[in-house]
PDB file of C-alpha atoms in Angstrom:
ATOM      1  CA  MET B   1     -25.898  22.879 -59.421  1.00  0.00           C
ATOM      2  CA  SER B   2     -23.699  21.247 -56.935  1.00  0.00           C
ATOM      3  CA  SER B   3     -21.899  23.007 -54.163  1.00  0.00           C
ATOM      4  CA  THR B   4     -18.784  21.852 -52.513  1.00  0.00           C
ATOM      5  CA  ILE B   5     -18.797  21.945 -48.723  1.00  0.00           C
ATOM      6  CA  ALA B   6     -15.433  22.211 -47.118  1.00  0.00           C
ATOM      7  CA  PRO B   7     -14.712  19.807 -44.310  1.00  0.00           C
ATOM      8  CA  LYS B   8     -15.122  21.163 -40.803  1.00  0.00           C
ATOM      9  CA  SER B   9     -11.493  20.504 -40.159  1.00  0.00           C
ATOM     10  CA  LEU B  10     -10.577  22.992 -42.867  1.00  0.00           C
ATOM     11  CA  THR B  11     -13.056  25.721 -41.825  1.00  0.00           C
ATOM     12  CA  ARG B  12     -12.172  25.620 -38.172  1.00  0.00           C
ATOM     13  CA  ARG B  13     -10.293  28.743 -37.123  1.00  0.00           C
ATOM     14  CA  VAL B  14      -6.831  28.071 -35.908  1.00  0.00           C
ATOM     15  CA  PRO B  15      -6.262  29.792 -32.559  1.00  0.00           C
ATOM     16  CA  ARG B  16      -3.634  32.464 -32.728  1.00  0.00           C
ATOM     17  CA  SER B  17      -0.780  32.225 -30.366  1.00  0.00           C
ATOM     18  CA  ARG B  18      -0.452  35.099 -27.950  1.00  0.00           C
ATOM     19  CA  SER B  19       2.262  37.525 -28.822  1.00  0.00           C
ATOM     20  CA  PRO B  20       5.355  37.176 -26.636  1.00  0.00           C
ATOM     21  CA  ARG B  21       5.049  40.778 -25.473  1.00  0.00           C
ATOM     22  CA  HIS B  22       1.609  40.033 -23.985  1.00  0.00           C
ATOM     23  CA  ARG B  23       2.749  37.044 -21.961  1.00  0.00           C
ATOM     24  CA  TRP B  24       2.776  37.609 -18.228  1.00  0.00           C
ATOM     25  CA  THR B  25       6.314  36.623 -17.455  1.00  0.00           C
ATOM     26  CA  ALA B  26       7.762  36.865 -13.967  1.00  0.00           C
ATOM     27  CA  GLU B  27       9.637  40.040 -14.852  1.00  0.00           C
ATOM     28  CA  ARG B  28       6.495  41.669 -16.236  1.00  0.00           C
ATOM     29  CA  ILE B  29       4.452  40.755 -13.164  1.00  0.00           C
ATOM     30  CA  ILE B  30       7.116  42.153 -10.805  1.00  0.00           C
ATOM     31  CA  PHE B  31       7.461  45.359 -12.809  1.00  0.00           C
ATOM     32  CA  THR B  32       3.687  45.913 -13.028  1.00  0.00           C
ATOM     33  CA  THR B  33       3.268  45.290  -9.298  1.00  0.00           C
ATOM     34  CA  LEU B  34       6.071  47.636  -8.279  1.00  0.00           C
ATOM     35  CA  ASN B  35       5.003  50.286 -10.773  1.00  0.00           C
ATOM     36  CA  THR B  36       1.382  50.205  -9.627  1.00  0.00           C
ATOM     37  CA  THR B  37       2.387  50.324  -5.971  1.00  0.00           C
ATOM     38  CA  PHE B  38       4.699  53.270  -6.555  1.00  0.00           C
ATOM     39  CA  LEU B  39       2.096  55.238  -8.521  1.00  0.00           C
ATOM     40  CA  LEU B  40      -0.603  54.581  -5.926  1.00  0.00           C
ATOM     41  CA  ALA B  41       1.730  55.726  -3.144  1.00  0.00           C
ATOM     42  CA  LEU B  42       2.653  58.836  -5.138  1.00  0.00           C
ATOM     43  CA  ALA B  43      -1.013  59.621  -5.828  1.00  0.00           C
ATOM     44  CA  THR B  44      -1.776  59.234  -2.128  1.00  0.00           C
ATOM     45  CA  LEU B  45       1.007  61.645  -1.202  1.00  0.00           C
ATOM     46  CA  MET B  46      -0.329  64.159  -3.733  1.00  0.00           C
ATOM     47  CA  ILE B  47      -3.989  64.003  -2.713  1.00  0.00           C
ATOM     48  CA  TYR B  48      -3.524  63.722   1.065  1.00  0.00           C
ATOM     49  CA  PRO B  49      -2.676  67.429   1.663  1.00  0.00           C
ATOM     50  CA  LEU B  50      -5.806  68.456  -0.240  1.00  0.00           C
ATOM     51  CA  LEU B  51      -8.033  66.089   1.720  1.00  0.00           C
ATOM     52  CA  ASN B  52      -6.392  67.142   4.987  1.00  0.00           C
ATOM     53  CA  THR B  53      -6.964  70.820   4.218  1.00  0.00           C
ATOM     54  CA  LEU B  54     -10.597  70.085   3.353  1.00  0.00           C
ATOM     55  CA  ALA B  55     -11.053  68.156   6.613  1.00  0.00           C
ATOM     56  CA  ILE B  56      -9.579  70.975   8.711  1.00  0.00           C
ATOM     57  CA  SER B  57     -11.746  73.543   6.943  1.00  0.00           C
ATOM     58  CA  LEU B  58     -14.850  71.494   7.805  1.00  0.00           C
ATOM     59  CA  ASN B  59     -13.749  70.979  11.405  1.00  0.00           C
ATOM     60  CA  ASP B  60     -14.588  73.113  14.422  1.00  0.00           C
ATOM     61  CA  GLY B  61     -11.977  75.824  14.851  1.00  0.00           C
ATOM     62  CA  MET B  62     -11.271  75.254  18.550  1.00  0.00           C
ATOM     63  CA  ASP B  63     -11.017  71.507  18.040  1.00  0.00           C
ATOM     64  CA  ALA B  64      -8.655  71.988  15.081  1.00  0.00           C
ATOM     65  CA  VAL B  65      -6.110  73.623  17.409  1.00  0.00           C
ATOM     66  CA  ARG B  66      -5.557  70.224  19.044  1.00  0.00           C
ATOM     67  CA  GLY B  67      -4.214  68.847  15.745  1.00  0.00           C
ATOM     68  CA  GLY B  68      -4.303  65.215  14.732  1.00  0.00           C
ATOM     69  CA  ILE B  69      -6.934  65.644  12.010  1.00  0.00           C
ATOM     70  CA  GLY B  70      -6.493  63.314   9.037  1.00  0.00           C
ATOM     71  CA  ILE B  71      -8.727  63.234   6.000  1.00  0.00           C
ATOM     72  CA  TRP B  72     -12.004  63.360   7.924  1.00  0.00           C
ATOM     73  CA  PRO B  73     -13.213  66.198  10.203  1.00  0.00           C
ATOM     74  CA  ARG B  74     -13.338  65.258  13.865  1.00  0.00           C
ATOM     75  CA  VAL B  75     -16.014  67.812  14.855  1.00  0.00           C
ATOM     76  CA  PHE B  76     -17.952  68.814  11.756  1.00  0.00           C
ATOM     77  CA  SER B  77     -18.685  72.529  11.445  1.00  0.00           C
ATOM     78  CA  LEU B  78     -19.350  75.079   8.692  1.00  0.00           C
ATOM     79  CA  LYS B  79     -18.413  78.116  10.796  1.00  0.00           C
ATOM     80  CA  ASN B  80     -15.124  78.596   8.948  1.00  0.00           C
ATOM     81  CA  TYR B  81     -16.897  78.905   5.607  1.00  0.00           C
ATOM     82  CA  GLU B  82     -19.559  81.143   7.159  1.00  0.00           C
ATOM     83  CA  VAL B  83     -16.856  83.558   8.278  1.00  0.00           C
ATOM     84  CA  VAL B  84     -15.347  83.631   4.781  1.00  0.00           C
ATOM     85  CA  LEU B  85     -18.612  83.871   2.857  1.00  0.00           C
ATOM     86  CA  ASN B  86     -20.085  86.511   5.207  1.00  0.00           C
ATOM     87  CA  MET B  87     -17.454  89.043   4.173  1.00  0.00           C
ATOM     88  CA  ASN B  88     -19.112  92.095   2.647  1.00  0.00           C
ATOM     89  CA  THR B  89     -16.539  92.464  -0.119  1.00  0.00           C
ATOM     90  CA  ILE B  90     -15.934  88.841  -1.088  1.00  0.00           C
ATOM     91  CA  TYR B  91     -18.494  88.603  -3.902  1.00  0.00           C
ATOM     92  CA  GLN B  92     -17.428  91.807  -5.616  1.00  0.00           C
ATOM     93  CA  ALA B  93     -13.807  90.705  -5.245  1.00  0.00           C
ATOM     94  CA  PHE B  94     -14.684  87.299  -6.719  1.00  0.00           C
ATOM     95  CA  PHE B  95     -16.167  88.792  -9.880  1.00  0.00           C
ATOM     96  CA  MET B  96     -13.215  91.168 -10.177  1.00  0.00           C
ATOM     97  CA  SER B  97     -10.832  88.199  -9.943  1.00  0.00           C
ATOM     98  CA  VAL B  98     -12.771  86.332 -12.642  1.00  0.00           C
ATOM     99  CA  PHE B  99     -12.799  89.371 -14.928  1.00  0.00           C
ATOM    100  CA  LYS B 100      -9.114  90.030 -14.296  1.00  0.00           C
ATOM    101  CA  THR B 101      -8.173  86.402 -15.005  1.00  0.00           C
ATOM    102  CA  VAL B 102     -10.142  86.322 -18.264  1.00  0.00           C
ATOM    103  CA  VAL B 103      -8.602  89.574 -19.514  1.00  0.00           C
ATOM    104  CA  VAL B 104      -5.071  88.508 -18.552  1.00  0.00           C
ATOM    105  CA  VAL B 105      -5.432  85.099 -20.239  1.00  0.00           C
ATOM    106  CA  VAL B 106      -6.896  86.521 -23.465  1.00  0.00           C
ATOM    107  CA  THR B 107      -4.365  89.334 -23.843  1.00  0.00           C
ATOM    108  CA  ASN B 108      -1.416  87.157 -22.861  1.00  0.00           C
ATOM    109  CA  LEU B 109      -2.335  84.407 -25.325  1.00  0.00           C
ATOM    110  CA  PHE B 110      -3.005  86.899 -28.114  1.00  0.00           C
ATOM    111  CA  PHE B 111       0.219  88.886 -27.912  1.00  0.00           C
ATOM    112  CA  THR B 112       2.480  86.033 -26.782  1.00  0.00           C
ATOM    113  CA  SER B 113       1.325  83.762 -29.610  1.00  0.00           C
ATOM    114  CA  MET B 114       1.720  86.567 -32.136  1.00  0.00           C
ATOM    115  CA  LEU B 115       5.307  87.172 -31.059  1.00  0.00           C
ATOM    116  CA  ALA B 116       5.978  83.414 -30.879  1.00  0.00           C
ATOM    117  CA  TYR B 117       4.845  83.043 -34.495  1.00  0.00           C
ATOM    118  CA  ALA B 118       7.236  85.760 -35.620  1.00  0.00           C
ATOM    119  CA  LEU B 119      10.147  84.190 -33.723  1.00  0.00           C
ATOM    120  CA  SER B 120       9.376  80.752 -35.164  1.00  0.00           C
ATOM    121  CA  ARG B 121       9.748  81.944 -38.780  1.00  0.00           C
ATOM    122  CA  LYS B 122      13.159  81.252 -40.300  1.00  0.00           C
ATOM    123  CA  GLU B 123      12.878  84.254 -42.612  1.00  0.00           C
ATOM    124  CA  PHE B 124      12.738  86.632 -39.633  1.00  0.00           C
ATOM    125  CA  ILE B 125      16.410  87.621 -39.327  1.00  0.00           C
ATOM    126  CA  PHE B 126      16.127  89.104 -35.812  1.00  0.00           C
ATOM    127  CA  ARG B 127      14.514  86.059 -34.253  1.00  0.00           C
ATOM    128  CA  ARG B 128      17.667  84.906 -32.436  1.00  0.00           C
ATOM    129  CA  PRO B 129      18.657  88.184 -30.679  1.00  0.00           C
ATOM    130  CA  ILE B 130      15.050  88.890 -29.690  1.00  0.00           C
ATOM    131  CA  THR B 131      14.718  85.370 -28.268  1.00  0.00           C
ATOM    132  CA  ILE B 132      17.919  85.848 -26.257  1.00  0.00           C
ATOM    133  CA  ILE B 133      16.608  89.123 -24.836  1.00  0.00           C
ATOM    134  CA  PHE B 134      13.413  87.448 -23.641  1.00  0.00           C
ATOM    135  CA  VAL B 135      15.301  84.464 -22.218  1.00  0.00           C
ATOM    136  CA  LEU B 136      17.496  86.837 -20.174  1.00  0.00           C
ATOM    137  CA  THR B 137      14.389  88.143 -18.437  1.00  0.00           C
ATOM    138  CA  LEU B 138      13.921  84.657 -16.975  1.00  0.00           C
ATOM    139  CA  TYR B 139      17.187  85.031 -15.059  1.00  0.00           C
ATOM    140  CA  PHE B 140      17.304  88.750 -14.281  1.00  0.00           C
ATOM    141  CA  ASP B 141      14.595  90.932 -12.774  1.00  0.00           C
ATOM    142  CA  ALA B 142      14.673  94.606 -11.894  1.00  0.00           C
ATOM    143  CA  GLY B 143      13.051  93.970  -8.535  1.00  0.00           C
ATOM    144  CA  LEU B 144       9.952  95.046  -6.665  1.00  0.00           C
ATOM    145  CA  ILE B 145      10.743  98.739  -6.188  1.00  0.00           C
ATOM    146  CA  PRO B 146      11.713  99.480  -9.830  1.00  0.00           C
ATOM    147  CA  ASN B 147       8.573  97.694 -11.011  1.00  0.00           C
ATOM    148  CA  TYR B 148       6.446  99.780  -8.682  1.00  0.00           C
ATOM    149  CA  LEU B 149       8.111 102.993  -9.804  1.00  0.00           C
ATOM    150  CA  LEU B 150       7.554 102.003 -13.436  1.00  0.00           C
ATOM    151  CA  ILE B 151       3.840 101.396 -12.889  1.00  0.00           C
ATOM    152  CA  LYS B 152       3.605 104.696 -11.006  1.00  0.00           C
ATOM    153  CA  ASP B 153       5.375 106.668 -13.748  1.00  0.00           C
ATOM    154  CA  LEU B 154       3.081 105.120 -16.350  1.00  0.00           C
ATOM    155  CA  GLY B 155       0.072 106.392 -14.399  1.00  0.00           C
ATOM    156  CA  MET B 156      -1.416 102.945 -13.847  1.00  0.00           C
ATOM    157  CA  LEU B 157      -1.755 103.033 -10.062  1.00  0.00           C
ATOM    158  CA  ASN B 158      -5.328 102.295  -8.909  1.00  0.00           C
ATOM    159  CA  SER B 159      -6.328 101.283 -12.431  1.00  0.00           C
ATOM    160  CA  PHE B 160      -7.281  98.006 -14.065  1.00  0.00           C
ATOM    161  CA  GLN B 161      -4.379  98.354 -16.542  1.00  0.00           C
ATOM    162  CA  ALA B 162      -1.962  97.509 -13.723  1.00  0.00           C
ATOM    163  CA  TYR B 163      -3.306  93.958 -13.768  1.00  0.00           C
ATOM    164  CA  TRP B 164      -2.815  93.002 -17.420  1.00  0.00           C
ATOM    165  CA  VAL B 165      -0.303  95.391 -19.015  1.00  0.00           C
ATOM    166  CA  PRO B 166       2.787  94.223 -17.024  1.00  0.00           C
ATOM    167  CA  VAL B 167       2.043  90.563 -17.843  1.00  0.00           C
ATOM    168  CA  ILE B 168       0.990  91.012 -21.454  1.00  0.00           C
ATOM    169  CA  ILE B 169       3.874  88.773 -22.617  1.00  0.00           C
ATOM    170  CA  SER B 170       5.522  85.980 -20.639  1.00  0.00           C
ATOM    171  CA  ALA B 171       8.991  84.803 -21.652  1.00  0.00           C
ATOM    172  CA  PHE B 172       8.417  81.260 -20.417  1.00  0.00           C
ATOM    173  CA  ASN B 173       5.129  80.933 -22.300  1.00  0.00           C
ATOM    174  CA  LEU B 174       6.766  82.511 -25.333  1.00  0.00           C
ATOM    175  CA  ILE B 175       9.366  79.740 -25.449  1.00  0.00           C
ATOM    176  CA  ILE B 176       6.670  77.051 -25.185  1.00  0.00           C
ATOM    177  CA  LEU B 177       4.573  78.489 -28.003  1.00  0.00           C
ATOM    178  CA  ARG B 178       7.573  79.227 -30.207  1.00  0.00           C
ATOM    179  CA  THR B 179       8.836  75.652 -29.829  1.00  0.00           C
ATOM    180  CA  TYR B 180       5.399  74.252 -30.591  1.00  0.00           C
ATOM    181  CA  MET B 181       5.011  76.417 -33.700  1.00  0.00           C
ATOM    182  CA  LYS B 182       8.435  75.344 -34.959  1.00  0.00           C
ATOM    183  CA  SER B 183       7.234  71.730 -34.861  1.00  0.00           C
ATOM    184  CA  ILE B 184       4.436  72.524 -37.352  1.00  0.00           C
ATOM    185  CA  PRO B 185       5.496  71.459 -40.889  1.00  0.00           C
ATOM    186  CA  GLU B 186       6.595  74.285 -43.143  1.00  0.00           C
ATOM    187  CA  GLU B 187       4.452  72.909 -45.975  1.00  0.00           C
ATOM    188  CA  ILE B 188       1.317  74.081 -44.164  1.00  0.00           C
ATOM    189  CA  THR B 189       2.376  77.718 -44.032  1.00  0.00           C
ATOM    190  CA  GLU B 190       3.795  77.561 -47.550  1.00  0.00           C
ATOM    191  CA  SER B 191       0.499  76.280 -48.928  1.00  0.00           C
ATOM    192  CA  ALA B 192      -1.303  79.129 -47.152  1.00  0.00           C
ATOM    193  CA  ARG B 193       1.019  81.665 -48.770  1.00  0.00           C
ATOM    194  CA  VAL B 194       0.442  80.075 -52.187  1.00  0.00           C
ATOM    195  CA  ASP B 195      -3.289  80.567 -51.664  1.00  0.00           C
ATOM    196  CA  GLY B 196      -2.658  84.254 -51.045  1.00  0.00           C
ATOM    197  CA  ALA B 197      -2.764  84.378 -47.228  1.00  0.00           C
ATOM    198  CA  GLY B 198      -0.671  87.034 -45.519  1.00  0.00           C
ATOM    199  CA  GLU B 199       1.307  86.606 -42.309  1.00  0.00           C
ATOM    200  CA  PHE B 200      -1.513  87.741 -40.023  1.00  0.00           C
ATOM    201  CA  ARG B 201      -4.082  85.497 -41.714  1.00  0.00           C
ATOM    202  CA  THR B 202      -1.667  82.572 -41.676  1.00  0.00           C
ATOM    203  CA  TRP B 203      -1.082  83.062 -37.961  1.00  0.00           C
ATOM    204  CA  TRP B 204      -4.746  83.520 -37.065  1.00  0.00           C
ATOM    205  CA  GLN B 205      -6.467  80.976 -39.327  1.00  0.00           C
ATOM    206  CA  ILE B 206      -3.754  78.331 -39.805  1.00  0.00           C
ATOM    207  CA  ILE B 207      -1.296  78.357 -36.910  1.00  0.00           C
ATOM    208  CA  MET B 208      -3.615  79.234 -34.027  1.00  0.00           C
ATOM    209  CA  PRO B 209      -6.077  76.347 -34.633  1.00  0.00           C
ATOM    210  CA  LEU B 210      -3.138  73.925 -34.804  1.00  0.00           C
ATOM    211  CA  CYS B 211      -1.774  75.256 -31.506  1.00  0.00           C
ATOM    212  CA  LYS B 212      -4.860  74.543 -29.396  1.00  0.00           C
ATOM    213  CA  PRO B 213      -3.065  72.013 -27.112  1.00  0.00           C
ATOM    214  CA  ALA B 214      -0.185  74.418 -26.473  1.00  0.00           C
ATOM    215  CA  LEU B 215      -2.567  77.349 -26.005  1.00  0.00           C
ATOM    216  CA  ALA B 216      -4.528  75.309 -23.457  1.00  0.00           C
ATOM    217  CA  VAL B 217      -1.336  74.622 -21.495  1.00  0.00           C
ATOM    218  CA  VAL B 218      -0.198  78.245 -21.568  1.00  0.00           C
ATOM    219  CA  GLY B 219      -3.705  79.468 -20.792  1.00  0.00           C
ATOM    220  CA  LEU B 220      -3.828  77.243 -17.717  1.00  0.00           C
ATOM    221  CA  PHE B 221      -0.446  78.536 -16.525  1.00  0.00           C
ATOM    222  CA  VAL B 222      -1.545  82.152 -16.947  1.00  0.00           C
ATOM    223  CA  ALA B 223      -4.968  81.579 -15.394  1.00  0.00           C
ATOM    224  CA  VAL B 224      -3.558  79.919 -12.266  1.00  0.00           C
ATOM    225  CA  GLY B 225      -0.932  82.628 -11.845  1.00  0.00           C
ATOM    226  CA  SER B 226      -3.427  85.453 -12.309  1.00  0.00           C
ATOM    227  CA  TRP B 227      -6.041  83.865 -10.063  1.00  0.00           C
ATOM    228  CA  ASN B 228      -3.607  83.269  -7.184  1.00  0.00           C
ATOM    229  CA  ALA B 229      -1.937  86.683  -7.407  1.00  0.00           C
ATOM    230  CA  TRP B 230      -2.658  89.158  -4.625  1.00  0.00           C
ATOM    231  CA  LEU B 231       0.586  91.117  -4.415  1.00  0.00           C
ATOM    232  CA  ASP B 232      -0.275  93.162  -7.516  1.00  0.00           C
ATOM    233  CA  THR B 233      -3.489  94.297  -5.821  1.00  0.00           C
ATOM    234  CA  LEU B 234      -1.595  95.216  -2.660  1.00  0.00           C
ATOM    235  CA  LEU B 235       1.056  97.201  -4.538  1.00  0.00           C
ATOM    236  CA  TYR B 236      -0.908  98.876  -7.292  1.00  0.00           C
ATOM    237  CA  ASN B 237      -4.643  98.879  -6.508  1.00  0.00           C
ATOM    238  CA  SER B 238      -5.006  98.772  -2.731  1.00  0.00           C
ATOM    239  CA  GLY B 239      -6.368 102.334  -2.780  1.00  0.00           C
ATOM    240  CA  ASP B 240      -9.454 101.396  -4.816  1.00  0.00           C
ATOM    241  CA  GLN B 241     -11.834  98.921  -3.206  1.00  0.00           C
ATOM    242  CA  ALA B 242     -13.634  98.334  -6.520  1.00  0.00           C
ATOM    243  CA  LEU B 243     -10.424  96.834  -7.945  1.00  0.00           C
ATOM    244  CA  SER B 244      -9.796  94.513  -5.006  1.00  0.00           C
ATOM    245  CA  THR B 245      -9.478  90.819  -5.865  1.00  0.00           C
ATOM    246  CA  LEU B 246     -10.582  87.685  -4.059  1.00  0.00           C
ATOM    247  CA  GLN B 247      -7.084  86.605  -3.062  1.00  0.00           C
ATOM    248  CA  TYR B 248      -6.327  90.027  -1.593  1.00  0.00           C
ATOM    249  CA  GLU B 249      -9.531  90.064   0.458  1.00  0.00           C
ATOM    250  CA  LEU B 250      -8.898  86.543   1.725  1.00  0.00           C
ATOM    251  CA  GLN B 251      -5.338  87.473   2.606  1.00  0.00           C
ATOM    252  CA  LYS B 252      -6.579  90.465   4.598  1.00  0.00           C
ATOM    253  CA  LEU B 253      -9.089  88.251   6.419  1.00  0.00           C
ATOM    254  CA  LEU B 254      -6.388  85.741   7.299  1.00  0.00           C
ATOM    255  CA  ALA B 255      -4.010  88.472   8.494  1.00  0.00           C
ATOM    256  CA  SER B 256      -6.710  90.030  10.689  1.00  0.00           C
ATOM    257  CA  SER B 257      -7.638  86.664  12.203  1.00  0.00           C
ATOM    258  CA  MET B 258      -4.010  85.864  12.987  1.00  0.00           C
ATOM    259  CA  ASN B 259      -3.532  89.275  14.600  1.00  0.00           C
ATOM    260  CA  ALA B 260      -6.696  88.809  16.628  1.00  0.00           C
ATOM    261  CA  GLY B 261      -5.507  85.378  17.697  1.00  0.00           C
ATOM    262  CA  ALA B 262      -2.108  86.706  18.737  1.00  0.00           C
ATOM    263  CA  ASN B 263      -3.659  89.508  20.789  1.00  0.00           C
ATOM    264  CA  SER B 264      -6.380  87.456  22.443  1.00  0.00           C
ATOM    265  CA  ALA B 265      -6.232  86.497  26.089  1.00  0.00           C
ATOM    266  CA  ASN B 266      -6.548  82.733  25.544  1.00  0.00           C
ATOM    267  CA  THR B 267      -3.917  80.541  27.063  1.00  0.00           C
ATOM    268  CA  ALA B 268      -3.366  78.425  23.936  1.00  0.00           C
ATOM    269  CA  GLY B 269      -0.591  79.506  21.618  1.00  0.00           C
ATOM    270  CA  ASN B 270      -2.928  79.243  18.637  1.00  0.00           C
ATOM    271  CA  ALA B 271      -5.646  81.202  20.359  1.00  0.00           C
ATOM    272  CA  ALA B 272      -9.087  81.543  18.939  1.00  0.00           C
ATOM    273  CA  SER B 273      -9.963  84.613  16.960  1.00  0.00           C
ATOM    274  CA  VAL B 274     -13.331  86.104  16.198  1.00  0.00           C
ATOM    275  CA  GLY B 275     -14.319  86.415  12.559  1.00  0.00           C
ATOM    276  CA  SER B 276     -16.938  88.549  10.931  1.00  0.00           C
ATOM    277  CA  GLY B 277     -20.404  88.288  12.381  1.00  0.00           C
ATOM    278  CA  GLY B 278     -19.011  87.347  15.806  1.00  0.00           C
ATOM    279  CA  GLN B 279     -18.456  83.721  14.828  1.00  0.00           C
ATOM    280  CA  LEU B 280     -15.631  81.944  16.617  1.00  0.00           C
ATOM    281  CA  THR B 281     -12.871  80.350  14.594  1.00  0.00           C
ATOM    282  CA  THR B 282      -9.106  79.929  14.627  1.00  0.00           C
ATOM    283  CA  PRO B 283      -6.376  80.943  12.161  1.00  0.00           C
ATOM    284  CA  ILE B 284      -5.498  77.357  11.213  1.00  0.00           C
ATOM    285  CA  ALA B 285      -9.121  76.444  10.414  1.00  0.00           C
ATOM    286  CA  LEU B 286      -9.764  79.756   8.682  1.00  0.00           C
ATOM    287  CA  ARG B 287      -6.617  79.354   6.585  1.00  0.00           C
ATOM    288  CA  SER B 288      -7.822  75.951   5.386  1.00  0.00           C
ATOM    289  CA  ALA B 289     -11.255  77.321   4.476  1.00  0.00           C
ATOM    290  CA  ILE B 290      -9.643  80.212   2.580  1.00  0.00           C
ATOM    291  CA  THR B 291      -7.415  77.762   0.708  1.00  0.00           C
ATOM    292  CA  MET B 292     -10.389  75.673  -0.409  1.00  0.00           C
ATOM    293  CA  VAL B 293     -12.457  78.702  -1.447  1.00  0.00           C
ATOM    294  CA  ALA B 294      -9.574  80.026  -3.538  1.00  0.00           C
ATOM    295  CA  ALA B 295      -8.766  76.628  -5.098  1.00  0.00           C
ATOM    296  CA  VAL B 296     -12.275  75.512  -6.080  1.00  0.00           C
ATOM    297  CA  PRO B 297     -12.532  77.587  -9.325  1.00  0.00           C
ATOM    298  CA  ILE B 298      -9.228  76.227 -10.635  1.00  0.00           C
ATOM    299  CA  LEU B 299     -10.222  72.679  -9.676  1.00  0.00           C
ATOM    300  CA  PHE B 300     -13.343  73.056 -11.820  1.00  0.00           C
ATOM    301  CA  VAL B 301     -11.450  74.497 -14.794  1.00  0.00           C
ATOM    302  CA  TYR B 302      -8.564  72.024 -14.886  1.00  0.00           C
ATOM    303  CA  PRO B 303     -10.525  68.871 -15.916  1.00  0.00           C
ATOM    304  CA  PHE B 304     -11.656  70.602 -19.118  1.00  0.00           C
ATOM    305  CA  LEU B 305      -8.042  71.372 -20.072  1.00  0.00           C
ATOM    306  CA  GLN B 306      -6.405  68.196 -18.764  1.00  0.00           C
ATOM    307  CA  LYS B 307      -6.656  66.317 -22.087  1.00  0.00           C
ATOM    308  CA  HIS B 308      -4.710  69.124 -23.801  1.00  0.00           C
ATOM    309  CA  PHE B 309      -2.266  69.634 -20.953  1.00  0.00           C
ATOM    310  CA  VAL B 310      -0.021  66.584 -21.423  1.00  0.00           C
ATOM    311  CA  SER B 311      -0.103  66.515 -25.246  1.00  0.00           C
ATOM    312  CA  GLY B 312       0.553  70.234 -25.592  1.00  0.00           C
ATOM    313  CA  LEU B 313       3.458  70.269 -23.178  1.00  0.00           C
ATOM    314  CA  MET B 314       5.072  67.136 -24.634  1.00  0.00           C
ATOM    315  CA  ILE B 315       4.671  68.040 -28.289  1.00  0.00           C
ATOM    316  CA  GLY B 316       6.041  71.493 -27.623  1.00  0.00           C
ATOM    317  CA  SER B 317       9.200  69.964 -26.162  1.00  0.00           C
ATOM    318  CA  VAL B 318      10.057  67.746 -29.122  1.00  0.00           C
ATOM    319  CA  LYS B 319      12.063  70.362 -30.985  1.00  0.00           C
ATOM    320  CA  GLY B 320      14.257  73.115 -29.606  1.00  0.00           C
TER     321      GLY B 320
END
């Protein structure tokens, strides 16, 4: 047997020319440079307030009154965090805030997504008027006093129901989920009906798994709003210490420190105030420590939802 060997000139791979869109032209270099510079400057502007707040919270309270602290503490001290963490009620309030946030997120996602599925179905003849009614609530609100009187008449004062019942459905989140569900092909739901699935089973087993990015976005919105809320505790549950939340306790600590600072005999305008346990601090340093303590849980949760955040919000805005 004889084998034919091709000449090296024929087997040599011909180098492929680089695509024109990958060539670093002058315009592309200028655009990339300006774009990178702008994004770096924007990122710096976004992260600087957080680093500055962290630096002030780790700085000595009396020294912080002088100002001029950047992103690094000038006189390192943990007294501000000791004042916050030495509160007798902070740990119980923390667990109440976690429990409240979980309940609010679960109930809001459950009922809002159920209503959004109904409003996304073309065969539901009342979908348009109901949607208009919910959209109107984004522009008009009864106000603080009518809301308080409503909660009082419903018998939900000093009860856990005052936390999750008034926010069981959000109009803004309803629009996001409804828009996302409308972008799901009709063939998917039709095939589920052919297989004998009812509306509830179609929503729970077909639509909900497909809406995970949108649910992650809405869940993050609801979680941040519920975690940062303290006015609902002040209005509805201030008479029951067991229902007090972390934000409300931190707000009371900050208010007491500012009042103590205003009434102290120091000559400085931002006078020092004494926190719990007799430890010396100032309102500006204590406020920074409170901000960091309240923000840390959300900062830990966000990275797990970040990959769904952009895709869910963008896909949900494709169709209206």
